[in-house]
Coordinates of C-alpha atoms in Angstrom, one line a residue:
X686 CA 11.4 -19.0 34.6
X687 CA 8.3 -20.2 32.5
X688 CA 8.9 -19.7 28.8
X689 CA 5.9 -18.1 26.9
X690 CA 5.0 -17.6 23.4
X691 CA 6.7 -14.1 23.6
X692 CA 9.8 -14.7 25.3
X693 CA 10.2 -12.8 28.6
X694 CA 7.7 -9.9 28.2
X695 CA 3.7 -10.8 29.4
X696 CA 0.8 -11.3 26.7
X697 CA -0.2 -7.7 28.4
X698 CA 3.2 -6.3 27.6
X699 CA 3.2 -7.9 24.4
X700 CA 0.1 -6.2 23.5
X701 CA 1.5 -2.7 24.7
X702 CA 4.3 -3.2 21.7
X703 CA 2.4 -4.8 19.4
X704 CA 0.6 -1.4 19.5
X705 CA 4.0 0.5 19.6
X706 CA 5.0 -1.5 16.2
X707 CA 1.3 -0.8 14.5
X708 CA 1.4 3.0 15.4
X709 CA 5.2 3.9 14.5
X710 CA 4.3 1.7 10.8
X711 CA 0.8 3.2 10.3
X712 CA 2.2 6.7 10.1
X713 CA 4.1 5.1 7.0
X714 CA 1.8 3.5 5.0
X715 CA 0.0 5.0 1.7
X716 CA -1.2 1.3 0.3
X717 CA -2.5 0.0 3.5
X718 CA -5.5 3.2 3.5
X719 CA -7.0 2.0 0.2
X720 CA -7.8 -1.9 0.1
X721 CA -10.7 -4.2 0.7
X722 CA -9.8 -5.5 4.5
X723 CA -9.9 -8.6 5.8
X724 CA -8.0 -8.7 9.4
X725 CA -6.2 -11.6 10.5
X726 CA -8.0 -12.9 13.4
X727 CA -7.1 -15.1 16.0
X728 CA -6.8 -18.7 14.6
X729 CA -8.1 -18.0 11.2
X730 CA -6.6 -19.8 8.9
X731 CA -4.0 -18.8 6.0
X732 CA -6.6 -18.5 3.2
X733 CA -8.7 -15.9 2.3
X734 CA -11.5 -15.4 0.0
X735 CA -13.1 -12.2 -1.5
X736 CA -16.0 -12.6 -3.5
X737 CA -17.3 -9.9 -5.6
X738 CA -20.9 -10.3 -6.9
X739 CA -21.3 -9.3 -10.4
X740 CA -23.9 -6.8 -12.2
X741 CA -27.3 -8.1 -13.8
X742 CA -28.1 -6.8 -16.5
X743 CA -30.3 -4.3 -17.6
X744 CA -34.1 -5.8 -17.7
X745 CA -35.1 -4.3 -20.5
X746 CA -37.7 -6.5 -22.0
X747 CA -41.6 -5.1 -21.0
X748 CA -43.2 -7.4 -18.6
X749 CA -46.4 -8.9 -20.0
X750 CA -49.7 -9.2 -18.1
X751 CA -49.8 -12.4 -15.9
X752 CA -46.7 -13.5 -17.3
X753 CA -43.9 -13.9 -14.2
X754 CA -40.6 -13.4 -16.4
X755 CA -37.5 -15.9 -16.0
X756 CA -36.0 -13.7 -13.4
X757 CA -31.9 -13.6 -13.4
X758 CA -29.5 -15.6 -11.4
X759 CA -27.1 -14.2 -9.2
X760 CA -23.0 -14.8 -10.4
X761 CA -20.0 -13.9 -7.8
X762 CA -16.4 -14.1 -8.7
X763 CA -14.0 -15.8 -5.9
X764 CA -10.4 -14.3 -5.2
X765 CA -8.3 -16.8 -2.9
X766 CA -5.0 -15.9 -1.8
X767 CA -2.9 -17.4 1.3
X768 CA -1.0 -15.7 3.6
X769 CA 2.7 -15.8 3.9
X770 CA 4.4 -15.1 6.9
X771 CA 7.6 -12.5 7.5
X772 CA 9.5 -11.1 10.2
X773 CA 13.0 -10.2 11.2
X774 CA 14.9 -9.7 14.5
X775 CA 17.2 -7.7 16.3
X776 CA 20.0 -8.2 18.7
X777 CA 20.0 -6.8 22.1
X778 CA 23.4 -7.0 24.7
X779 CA 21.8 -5.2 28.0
X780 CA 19.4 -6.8 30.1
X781 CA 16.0 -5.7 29.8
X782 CA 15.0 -4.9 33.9
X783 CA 11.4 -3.1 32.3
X784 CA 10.5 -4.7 29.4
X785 CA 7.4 -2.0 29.1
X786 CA 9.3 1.3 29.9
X787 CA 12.8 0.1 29.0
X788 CA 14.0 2.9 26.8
X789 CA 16.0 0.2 24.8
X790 CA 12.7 -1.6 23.9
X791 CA 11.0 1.7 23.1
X792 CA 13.7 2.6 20.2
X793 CA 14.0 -1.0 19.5
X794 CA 10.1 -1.2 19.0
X795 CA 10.0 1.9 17.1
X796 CA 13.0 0.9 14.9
X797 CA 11.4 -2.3 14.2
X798 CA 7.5 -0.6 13.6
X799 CA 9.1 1.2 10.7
X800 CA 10.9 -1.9 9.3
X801 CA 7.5 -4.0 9.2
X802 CA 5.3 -1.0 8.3
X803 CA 8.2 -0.6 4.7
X804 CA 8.3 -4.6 4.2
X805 CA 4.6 -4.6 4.0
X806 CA 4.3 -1.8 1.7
X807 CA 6.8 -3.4 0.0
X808 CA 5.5 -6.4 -0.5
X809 CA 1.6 -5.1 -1.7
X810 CA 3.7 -2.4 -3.9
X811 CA 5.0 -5.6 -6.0
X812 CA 1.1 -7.1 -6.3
X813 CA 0.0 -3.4 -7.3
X814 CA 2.7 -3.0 -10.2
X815 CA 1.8 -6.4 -11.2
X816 CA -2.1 -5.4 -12.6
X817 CA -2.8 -5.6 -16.4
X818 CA -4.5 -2.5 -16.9
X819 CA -1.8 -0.4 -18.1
X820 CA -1.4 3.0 -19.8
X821 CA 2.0 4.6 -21.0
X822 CA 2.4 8.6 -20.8
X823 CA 2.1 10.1 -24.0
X824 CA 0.0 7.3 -25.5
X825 CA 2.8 5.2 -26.2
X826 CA 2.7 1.6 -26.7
X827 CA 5.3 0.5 -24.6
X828 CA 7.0 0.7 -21.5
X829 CA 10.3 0.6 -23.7
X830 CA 8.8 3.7 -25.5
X831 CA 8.3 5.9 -22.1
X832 CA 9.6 9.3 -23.6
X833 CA 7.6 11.7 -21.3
X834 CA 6.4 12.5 -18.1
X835 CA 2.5 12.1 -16.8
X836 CA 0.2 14.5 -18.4
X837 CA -3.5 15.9 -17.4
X838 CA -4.4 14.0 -20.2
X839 CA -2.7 10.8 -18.7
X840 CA -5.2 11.1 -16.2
X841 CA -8.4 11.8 -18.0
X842 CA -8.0 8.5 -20.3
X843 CA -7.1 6.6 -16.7
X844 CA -10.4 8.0 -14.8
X845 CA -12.6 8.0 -18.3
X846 CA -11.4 3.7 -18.5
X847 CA -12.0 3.9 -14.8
X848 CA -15.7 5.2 -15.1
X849 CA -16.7 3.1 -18.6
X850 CA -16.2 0.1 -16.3
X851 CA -18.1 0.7 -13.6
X852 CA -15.3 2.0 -10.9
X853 CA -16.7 4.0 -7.7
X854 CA -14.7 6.6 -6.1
X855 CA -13.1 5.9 -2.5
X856 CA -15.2 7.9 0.0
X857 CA -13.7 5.8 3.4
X858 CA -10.2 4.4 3.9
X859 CA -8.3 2.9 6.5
X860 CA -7.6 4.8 9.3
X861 CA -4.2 5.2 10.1
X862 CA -4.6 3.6 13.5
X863 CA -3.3 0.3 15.1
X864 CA -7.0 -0.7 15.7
X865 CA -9.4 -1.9 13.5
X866 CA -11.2 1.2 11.8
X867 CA -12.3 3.3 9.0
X868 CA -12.6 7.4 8.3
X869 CA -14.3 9.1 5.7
X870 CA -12.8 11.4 2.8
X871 CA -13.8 13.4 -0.2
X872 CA -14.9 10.8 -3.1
X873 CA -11.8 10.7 -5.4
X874 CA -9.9 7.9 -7.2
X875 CA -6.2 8.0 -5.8
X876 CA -2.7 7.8 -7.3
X877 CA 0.1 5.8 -5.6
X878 CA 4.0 6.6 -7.0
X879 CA 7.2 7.7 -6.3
X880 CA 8.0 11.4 -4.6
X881 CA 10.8 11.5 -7.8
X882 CA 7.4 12.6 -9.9
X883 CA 6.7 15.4 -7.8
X884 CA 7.6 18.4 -9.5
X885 CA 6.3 16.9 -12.8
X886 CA 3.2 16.4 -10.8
X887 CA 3.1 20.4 -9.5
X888 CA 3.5 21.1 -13.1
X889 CA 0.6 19.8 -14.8
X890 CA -2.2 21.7 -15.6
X891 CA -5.4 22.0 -13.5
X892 CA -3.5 20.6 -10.7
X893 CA -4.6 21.5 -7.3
X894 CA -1.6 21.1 -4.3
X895 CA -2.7 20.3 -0.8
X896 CA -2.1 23.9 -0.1
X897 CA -5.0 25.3 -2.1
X898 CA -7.5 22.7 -0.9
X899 CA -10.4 24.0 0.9
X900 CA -9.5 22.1 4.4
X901 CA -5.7 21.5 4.0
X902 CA -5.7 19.7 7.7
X903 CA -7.7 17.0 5.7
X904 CA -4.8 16.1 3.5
X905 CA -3.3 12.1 3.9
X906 CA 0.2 12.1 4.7
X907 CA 2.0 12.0 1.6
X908 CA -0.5 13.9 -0.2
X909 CA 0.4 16.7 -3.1
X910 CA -2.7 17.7 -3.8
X911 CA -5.3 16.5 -6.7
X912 CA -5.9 17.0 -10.8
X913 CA -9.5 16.6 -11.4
X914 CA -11.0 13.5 -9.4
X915 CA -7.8 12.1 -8.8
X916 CA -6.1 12.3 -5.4
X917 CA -2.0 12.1 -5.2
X918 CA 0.1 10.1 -2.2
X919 CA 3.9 9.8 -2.9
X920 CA 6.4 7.9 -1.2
X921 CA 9.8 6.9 -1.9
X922 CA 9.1 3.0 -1.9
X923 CA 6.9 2.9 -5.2
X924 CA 10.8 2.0 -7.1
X925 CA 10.9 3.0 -11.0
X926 CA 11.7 0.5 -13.7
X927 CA 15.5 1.4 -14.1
X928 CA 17.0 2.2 -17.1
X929 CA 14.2 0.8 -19.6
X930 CA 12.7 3.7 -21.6
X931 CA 14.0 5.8 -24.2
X932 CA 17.3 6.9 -24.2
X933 CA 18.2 10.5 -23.4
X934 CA 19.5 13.2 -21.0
X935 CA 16.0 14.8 -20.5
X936 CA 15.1 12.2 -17.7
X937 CA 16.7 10.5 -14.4
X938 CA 18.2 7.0 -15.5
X939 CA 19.4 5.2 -12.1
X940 CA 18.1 7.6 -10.2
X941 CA 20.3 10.3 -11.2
X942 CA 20.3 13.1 -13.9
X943 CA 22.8 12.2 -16.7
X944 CA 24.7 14.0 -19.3
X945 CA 25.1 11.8 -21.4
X946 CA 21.9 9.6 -23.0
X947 CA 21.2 6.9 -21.0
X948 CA 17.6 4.8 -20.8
X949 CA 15.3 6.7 -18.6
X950 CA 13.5 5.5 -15.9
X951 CA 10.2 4.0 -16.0
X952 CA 8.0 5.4 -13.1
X953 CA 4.8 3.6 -12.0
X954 CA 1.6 5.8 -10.6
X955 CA -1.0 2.9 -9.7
X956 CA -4.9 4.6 -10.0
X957 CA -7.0 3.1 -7.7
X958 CA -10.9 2.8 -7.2
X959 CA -13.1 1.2 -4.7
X960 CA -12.4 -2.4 -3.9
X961 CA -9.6 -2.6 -6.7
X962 CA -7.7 -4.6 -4.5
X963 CA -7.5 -6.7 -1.1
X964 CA -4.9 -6.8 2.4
X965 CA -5.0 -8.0 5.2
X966 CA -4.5 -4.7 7.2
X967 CA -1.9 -4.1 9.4
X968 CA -4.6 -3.1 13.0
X969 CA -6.0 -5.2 15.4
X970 CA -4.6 -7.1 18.3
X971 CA -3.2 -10.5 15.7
X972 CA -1.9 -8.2 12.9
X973 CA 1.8 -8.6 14.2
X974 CA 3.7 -10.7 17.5
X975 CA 6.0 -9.1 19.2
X976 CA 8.6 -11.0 21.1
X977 CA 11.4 -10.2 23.5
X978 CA 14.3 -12.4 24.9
X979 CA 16.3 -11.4 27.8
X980 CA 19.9 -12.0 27.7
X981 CA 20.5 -15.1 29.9
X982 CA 22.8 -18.4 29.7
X983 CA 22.4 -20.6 27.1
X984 CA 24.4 -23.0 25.4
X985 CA 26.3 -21.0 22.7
X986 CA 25.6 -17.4 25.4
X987 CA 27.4 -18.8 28.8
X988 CA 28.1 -15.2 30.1
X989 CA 24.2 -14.2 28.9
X990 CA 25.5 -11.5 26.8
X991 CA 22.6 -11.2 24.4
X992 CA 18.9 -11.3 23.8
X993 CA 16.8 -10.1 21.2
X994 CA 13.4 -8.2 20.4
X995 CA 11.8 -9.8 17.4
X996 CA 8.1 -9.1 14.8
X997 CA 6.4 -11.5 12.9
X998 CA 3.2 -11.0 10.8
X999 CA 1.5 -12.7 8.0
X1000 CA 0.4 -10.7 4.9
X1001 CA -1.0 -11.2 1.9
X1002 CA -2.6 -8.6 -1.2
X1003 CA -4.5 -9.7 -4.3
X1004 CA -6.3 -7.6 -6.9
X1005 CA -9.5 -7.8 -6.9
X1006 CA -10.6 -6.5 -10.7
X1007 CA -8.0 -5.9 -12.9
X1008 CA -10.1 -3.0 -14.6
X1009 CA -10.2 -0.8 -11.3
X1010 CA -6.5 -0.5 -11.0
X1011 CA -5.0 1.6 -13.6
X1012 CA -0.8 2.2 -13.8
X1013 CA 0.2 4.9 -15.5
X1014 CA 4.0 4.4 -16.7
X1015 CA 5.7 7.7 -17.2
X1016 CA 9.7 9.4 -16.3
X1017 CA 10.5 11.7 -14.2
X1018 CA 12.2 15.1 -15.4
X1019 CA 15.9 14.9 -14.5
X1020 CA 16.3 19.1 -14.3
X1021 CA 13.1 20.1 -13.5
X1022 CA 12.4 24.3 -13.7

């Protein structure tokens, strides 16, 4: 039998679970809806560039009469990252006879879609806790001073730094699709953390839960609801800081409430605006390669007792202006009422 680039199944069937992978992991992702896309194409290579065109400013000075002024020149900053490449693999001991309606693949496809669809969000979760801008609840200085959980007020100095320096609000994101598009939403600024923060979240004042918006079918998955012109997506992958703030009972340390004072938690909520940062999106035929080897006899497999189905993509996040991504480092109330 020929041997092709994805083991037994056809380019066609490959492309029918390439699809499976995208859909099952695009149900899962909150950071994927929100960055500057570049898709990896066929035989692109592992670089890529954003460039982001700076403001001119202001031209102030009157014109005089029959006098062309100097004019301004244009300046553009460059952000280059390259691409690493991931994937994993997972055993399989019965023959495939259907490798597009096998129920095995199936489960085995969707089991896999959910692994790649949390190592990506993994992976651009780092990049996003990585940013500079940062703000501690309470005003504190420090992320070893974290004594508190977020605040309305939290938010207001976020989105007031935000506007002062020129952030837009999201009004399209990513459609959670395995092809290549976008949808609109509401214009709103939108808050990434951990689903620990939610009842601190429902607690703060002026905030709006999904339930009480206008169009509630309009929510993102993951969505609690809004305080002012922030929008909130929690998910259990955005991992706290453990054990680093002040010490206490008040707060969960290691995840857990404690009775006696431990270090609380550190929480990160990561703000983001338009074009804060860049992915290459997980959508569009080259975004992953699935591949899927029958059992059959090999050196090492004489009685052709195993096989494999198998994902590999290449990824890669950067941010793109350090002043349009905001985290907000706050704990999370161990007992909340």
């Amino acid at each position: 039998m020929a041997t092709n680039t994805y083991g037994d199944i056809s380019p066609k069937v490959a492309g029918s679970s390439a699809k499976r992978l995208l859909k099952r992991g695009q149900n899962l992702f909150v950071t994927e809806r929100f960055g500057h896309f570049d898709p990896q194409g066929k035989n692109k290579t592992l670089t890529r560039k954003w460039r982001r065109y700076n403001s001119l400013a202001p031209a102030t000075t009157p014109l005089a009469e029959g006098v062309t002024p100097d004019g301004s020149a244009i300046s553009y900053t460059d952000y280059t990252v390259t691409l690493a490449q991931y994937g994993d693999w997972v055993q399989i001991t019965d023959v495939i006879k259907d490798t597009h309606d096998d129920p095995v693949l199936q489960e085995m496809m969707d089991v896999c879609g959910e692994q790649l669809a949390d190592t990506v969000e993994l992976l651009r979760i780092a990049v996003l806790k990585a940013g500079t801008n940062v703000f501690y609840a309470g005003g504190v200085a420090s992320r070893a001073d974290v004594n508190s959980a977020p605040t309305r007020g939290d938010f207001s100095k976020i989105v007031r730094s935000l506007k002062r320096n020129k952030a837009r609000t999201i009004s399209r994101i990513i459609k959670a699709s395995p092809n290549i598009a976008t949808e609109p939403v509401g214009a709103a600024y939108f808050a990434m953390g951990h689903t620990d923060l939610e009842p601190d979240i429902n607690k703060m004042s002026g905030f709006v839960p999904v339930a009480k918006y206008a169009n509630s079918d309009k929510a993102l998955p993951g969505e609690v609801g809004k305080i002012d012109s922030v929008r909130i997506i929690l998910t259990s992958l955005f991992s706290p800081w453990a054990a680093v703030g002040v010490s206490g009972t008040t707060f969960l340390s290691g995840g857990v409430e404690v009775t006696e004072a431990a270090q609380c938690d550190v929480y990160p909520l990561i703000i983001v605006a338009k074009d804060a940062y860049g992915i290459v999106p997980l959508q569009g035929e080259n975004a992953v390669k699935p591949m899927v080897k029958n059992p059959e006899p090999v050196k090492g497999d004489p009685l052709a007792q195993t096989g494999f189905v198998a994902w590999k993509i290449y990824q890669a996040t950067v941010i793109l202006n350090q002043l349009w991504i905001a985290r907000l480092e706050c704990a999370a109330t161990a007992d909340p009422e």
